[in-house]
Amino acid sequence: MLTRIRKAIIISTFAIAMAMVLSVSAWAQDRADFSLRAIDGATVTSESLRGQVVVLAFGASWLPLTRNQMEGVKKVADQYAGRNVVTYWVSTDSENLKSKNFVADDELRGLARKYNVKVLRDPDGVISKKLGVDQLPSVVIIDKRGNISGTASGLDPNADLAKQLAARVDKIL
C-alpha cells in the first residue's frame, strides 16, 4: 500500500514538473529578447526597454515602401510621446562592403534625420528572424513585459500604417 502511494506521488511530481517545463518553454518562445546596435553606436536591448511598449519596424533602405513605413513609425512616435511607447526603424541592410545591399551608417543617419526616426541595425537578419519577421517591411510590437504582442508583415501603400499601429498599441497600453 505504501509503495503504491510513493509511486503515485513520484508520478504526480514528475507530471507537474513536466507541465512546468512545457509552460516555461512556451512562455520563452513569446519573449522578444534582442540586442541591436543603434546607428549612433549605442546598444538597445529588450531588457533596457522593459516597462515600455516597443514598436520595431523592420525594413531596408532600398525598398520603395520604406519611406511610408518610416513616416508611419514617426507618426506613432509623436502620437505616443511620453506614454511609455518607443519606436524604432530597424535596417536589415548589410554592413558588408562587398554586399550589393550594403548601406553605411552615414546613409542611414540621413534617413533618420529626414524622417526623424531612431534607427537600429540588424544586418544579418538574426533578430528579425528570431522575432518571426519573414518579409520586409514588417512590424513587431512588444508589450511592457517583453512579450511579442503583434506583428504585421508587408505594407499596403494605400493603408494608414500609423492608424493600424495605433489601434494595436492602444490595446496593450
mmCIF file of N, CA and C in Angstrom, residues 69-122:
data_model
loop_
_atom_site.group_PDB
_atom_site.id
_atom_site.type_symbol
_atom_site.label_atom_id
_atom_site.label_comp_id
_atom_site.label_asym_id
_atom_site.label_seq_id
_atom_site.Cartn_x
_atom_site.Cartn_y
_atom_site.Cartn_z
ATOM 1 N N GLN A 69 6.788 53.456 -44.442
ATOM 2 C CA GLN A 69 6.955 52.817 -43.149
ATOM 3 C C GLN A 69 7.564 53.789 -42.137
ATOM 4 N N MET A 70 8.598 54.504 -42.551
ATOM 5 C CA MET A 70 9.244 55.462 -41.648
ATOM 6 C C MET A 70 8.285 56.587 -41.248
ATOM 7 N N GLU A 71 7.496 57.054 -42.194
ATOM 8 C CA GLU A 71 6.521 58.101 -41.871
ATOM 9 C C GLU A 71 5.493 57.594 -40.860
ATOM 10 N N GLY A 72 5.049 56.352 -41.015
ATOM 11 C CA GLY A 72 4.105 55.760 -40.069
ATOM 12 C C GLY A 72 4.705 55.602 -38.689
ATOM 13 N N VAL A 73 5.963 55.161 -38.639
ATOM 14 C CA VAL A 73 6.653 54.995 -37.362
ATOM 15 C C VAL A 73 6.806 56.346 -36.667
ATOM 16 N N LYS A 74 7.135 57.361 -37.419
ATOM 17 C CA LYS A 74 7.284 58.703 -36.850
ATOM 18 C C LYS A 74 5.960 59.213 -36.286
ATOM 19 N N LYS A 75 4.868 59.002 -37.014
ATOM 20 C CA LYS A 75 3.552 59.443 -36.533
ATOM 21 C C LYS A 75 3.196 58.745 -35.214
ATOM 22 N N VAL A 76 3.495 57.450 -35.130
ATOM 23 C CA VAL A 76 3.211 56.707 -33.898
ATOM 24 C C VAL A 76 4.087 57.237 -32.761
ATOM 25 N N ALA A 77 5.350 57.498 -33.050
ATOM 26 C CA ALA A 77 6.248 58.051 -32.023
ATOM 27 C C ALA A 77 5.711 59.379 -31.504
ATOM 28 N N ASP A 78 5.264 60.233 -32.398
ATOM 29 C CA ASP A 78 4.710 61.531 -31.993
ATOM 30 C C ASP A 78 3.421 61.366 -31.201
ATOM 31 N N GLN A 79 2.549 60.484 -31.675
ATOM 32 C CA GLN A 79 1.248 60.283 -31.041
ATOM 33 C C GLN A 79 1.375 59.755 -29.612
ATOM 34 N N TYR A 80 2.384 58.907 -29.366
ATOM 35 C CA TYR A 80 2.524 58.276 -28.059
ATOM 36 C C TYR A 80 3.691 58.822 -27.244
ATOM 37 N N ALA A 81 4.214 59.965 -27.610
ATOM 38 C CA ALA A 81 5.320 60.577 -26.866
ATOM 39 C C ALA A 81 4.905 60.757 -25.407
ATOM 40 N N GLY A 82 5.780 60.334 -24.503
ATOM 41 C CA GLY A 82 5.505 60.476 -23.083
ATOM 42 C C GLY A 82 4.572 59.431 -22.505
ATOM 43 N N ARG A 83 4.232 58.402 -23.284
ATOM 44 C CA ARG A 83 3.281 57.385 -22.814
ATOM 45 C C ARG A 83 3.905 55.989 -22.741
ATOM 46 N N ASN A 84 5.224 55.920 -22.536
ATOM 47 C CA ASN A 84 5.944 54.643 -22.438
ATOM 48 C C ASN A 84 5.831 53.800 -23.695
ATOM 49 N N VAL A 85 5.884 54.453 -24.846
ATOM 50 C CA VAL A 85 5.920 53.763 -26.132
ATOM 51 C C VAL A 85 7.160 54.259 -26.869
ATOM 52 N N VAL A 86 8.002 53.324 -27.310
ATOM 53 C CA VAL A 86 9.177 53.686 -28.090
ATOM 54 C C VAL A 86 9.097 53.034 -29.455
ATOM 55 N N THR A 87 9.573 53.744 -30.463
ATOM 56 C CA THR A 87 9.535 53.227 -31.827
ATOM 57 C C THR A 87 10.932 53.253 -32.431
ATOM 58 N N TYR A 88 11.212 52.253 -33.227
ATOM 59 C CA TYR A 88 12.486 52.165 -33.933
ATOM 60 C C TYR A 88 12.234 51.653 -35.346
ATOM 61 N N TRP A 89 13.036 52.155 -36.259
ATOM 62 C CA TRP A 89 13.077 51.555 -37.582
ATOM 63 C C TRP A 89 14.354 50.729 -37.599
ATOM 64 N N VAL A 90 14.241 49.456 -37.959
ATOM 65 C CA VAL A 90 15.375 48.533 -37.922
ATOM 66 C C VAL A 90 15.812 48.222 -39.351
ATOM 67 N N SER A 91 17.014 48.654 -39.678
ATOM 68 C CA SER A 91 17.570 48.427 -41.011
ATOM 69 C C SER A 91 18.123 47.012 -41.115
ATOM 70 N N THR A 92 17.693 46.306 -42.136
ATOM 71 C CA THR A 92 18.249 44.981 -42.409
ATOM 72 C C THR A 92 19.304 45.050 -43.512
ATOM 73 N N ASP A 93 19.684 46.281 -43.886
ATOM 74 C CA ASP A 93 20.722 46.468 -44.895
ATOM 75 C C ASP A 93 22.045 45.906 -44.396
ATOM 76 N N SER A 94 22.837 45.403 -45.315
ATOM 77 C CA SER A 94 24.115 44.790 -44.983
ATOM 78 C C SER A 94 25.146 45.827 -44.543
ATOM 79 N N GLU A 95 26.040 45.393 -43.658
ATOM 80 C CA GLU A 95 27.192 46.210 -43.263
ATOM 81 C C GLU A 95 28.459 45.760 -43.990
ATOM 82 N N ASN A 96 28.336 44.745 -44.839
ATOM 83 C CA ASN A 96 29.462 44.208 -45.579
ATOM 84 C C ASN A 96 29.674 45.036 -46.846
ATOM 85 N N LEU A 97 30.853 45.640 -46.972
ATOM 86 C CA LEU A 97 31.169 46.496 -48.120
ATOM 87 C C LEU A 97 31.006 45.781 -49.460
ATOM 88 N N LYS A 98 31.183 44.471 -49.482
ATOM 89 C CA LYS A 98 31.116 43.711 -50.728
ATOM 90 C C LYS A 98 29.686 43.326 -51.116
ATOM 91 N N SER A 99 28.751 43.539 -50.220
ATOM 92 C CA SER A 99 27.370 43.160 -50.485
ATOM 93 C C SER A 99 26.689 44.177 -51.395
ATOM 94 N N LYS A 100 25.829 43.688 -52.282
ATOM 95 C CA LYS A 100 25.074 44.607 -53.139
ATOM 96 C C LYS A 100 24.045 45.387 -52.325
ATOM 97 N N ASN A 101 23.721 44.913 -51.121
ATOM 98 C CA ASN A 101 22.763 45.585 -50.248
ATOM 99 C C ASN A 101 23.454 46.380 -49.137
ATOM 100 N N PHE A 102 24.735 46.706 -49.332
ATOM 101 C CA PHE A 102 25.492 47.466 -48.332
ATOM 102 C C PHE A 102 24.933 48.875 -48.192
ATOM 103 N N VAL A 103 24.795 49.298 -46.945
ATOM 104 C CA VAL A 103 24.418 50.673 -46.641
ATOM 105 C C VAL A 103 25.237 51.109 -45.436
ATOM 106 N N ALA A 104 25.908 52.232 -45.570
ATOM 107 C CA ALA A 104 26.730 52.763 -44.483
ATOM 108 C C ALA A 104 25.858 53.447 -43.437
ATOM 109 N N ASP A 105 26.386 53.528 -42.232
ATOM 110 C CA ASP A 105 25.670 54.211 -41.153
ATOM 111 C C ASP A 105 25.368 55.661 -41.517
ATOM 112 N N ASP A 106 26.267 56.313 -42.248
ATOM 113 C CA ASP A 106 26.038 57.710 -42.643
ATOM 114 C C ASP A 106 24.773 57.855 -43.494
ATOM 115 N N GLU A 107 24.570 56.907 -44.404
ATOM 116 C CA GLU A 107 23.349 56.943 -45.225
ATOM 117 C C GLU A 107 22.105 56.752 -44.363
ATOM 118 N N LEU A 108 22.195 55.858 -43.394
ATOM 119 C CA LEU A 108 21.068 55.628 -42.505
ATOM 120 C C LEU A 108 20.828 56.835 -41.596
ATOM 121 N N ARG A 109 21.905 57.515 -41.223
ATOM 122 C CA ARG A 109 21.741 58.742 -40.428
ATOM 123 C C ARG A 109 20.970 59.790 -41.228
ATOM 124 N N GLY A 110 21.228 59.851 -42.524
ATOM 125 C CA GLY A 110 20.487 60.773 -43.387
ATOM 126 C C GLY A 110 18.997 60.446 -43.394
ATOM 127 N N LEU A 111 18.664 59.172 -43.514
ATOM 128 C CA LEU A 111 17.257 58.760 -43.464
ATOM 129 C C LEU A 111 16.652 59.072 -42.092
ATOM 130 N N ALA A 112 17.425 58.817 -41.051
ATOM 131 C CA ALA A 112 16.935 59.077 -39.689
ATOM 132 C C ALA A 112 16.614 60.556 -39.503
ATOM 133 N N ARG A 113 17.483 61.414 -40.022
ATOM 134 C CA ARG A 113 17.243 62.870 -39.925
ATOM 135 C C ARG A 113 16.042 63.278 -40.767
ATOM 136 N N LYS A 114 15.978 62.762 -41.989
ATOM 137 C CA LYS A 114 14.904 63.139 -42.896
ATOM 138 C C LYS A 114 13.527 62.763 -42.339
ATOM 139 N N TYR A 115 13.426 61.567 -41.759
ATOM 140 C CA TYR A 115 12.135 61.088 -41.269
ATOM 141 C C TYR A 115 12.004 61.209 -39.748
ATOM 142 N N ASN A 116 13.058 61.688 -39.099
ATOM 143 C CA ASN A 116 13.066 61.887 -37.651
ATOM 144 C C ASN A 116 12.676 60.607 -36.904
ATOM 145 N N VAL A 117 13.383 59.517 -37.230
ATOM 146 C CA VAL A 117 13.160 58.232 -36.571
ATOM 147 C C VAL A 117 14.471 57.735 -35.973
ATOM 148 N N LYS A 118 14.348 56.878 -34.965
ATOM 149 C CA LYS A 118 15.512 56.220 -34.366
ATOM 150 C C LYS A 118 15.784 54.967 -35.183
ATOM 151 N N VAL A 119 17.051 54.774 -35.577
ATOM 152 C CA VAL A 119 17.407 53.655 -36.455
ATOM 153 C C VAL A 119 18.341 52.686 -35.738
ATOM 154 N N LEU A 120 17.980 51.407 -35.819
ATOM 155 C CA LEU A 120 18.802 50.312 -35.319
ATOM 156 C C LEU A 120 19.235 49.464 -36.504
ATOM 157 N N ARG A 121 20.246 48.608 -36.287
ATOM 158 C CA ARG A 121 20.730 47.752 -37.373
ATOM 159 C C ARG A 121 20.583 46.280 -37.029
ATOM 160 N N ASP A 122 20.134 45.515 -38.014
ATOM 161 C CA ASP A 122 20.061 44.049 -37.955
ATOM 162 C C ASP A 122 20.587 43.521 -39.294
#
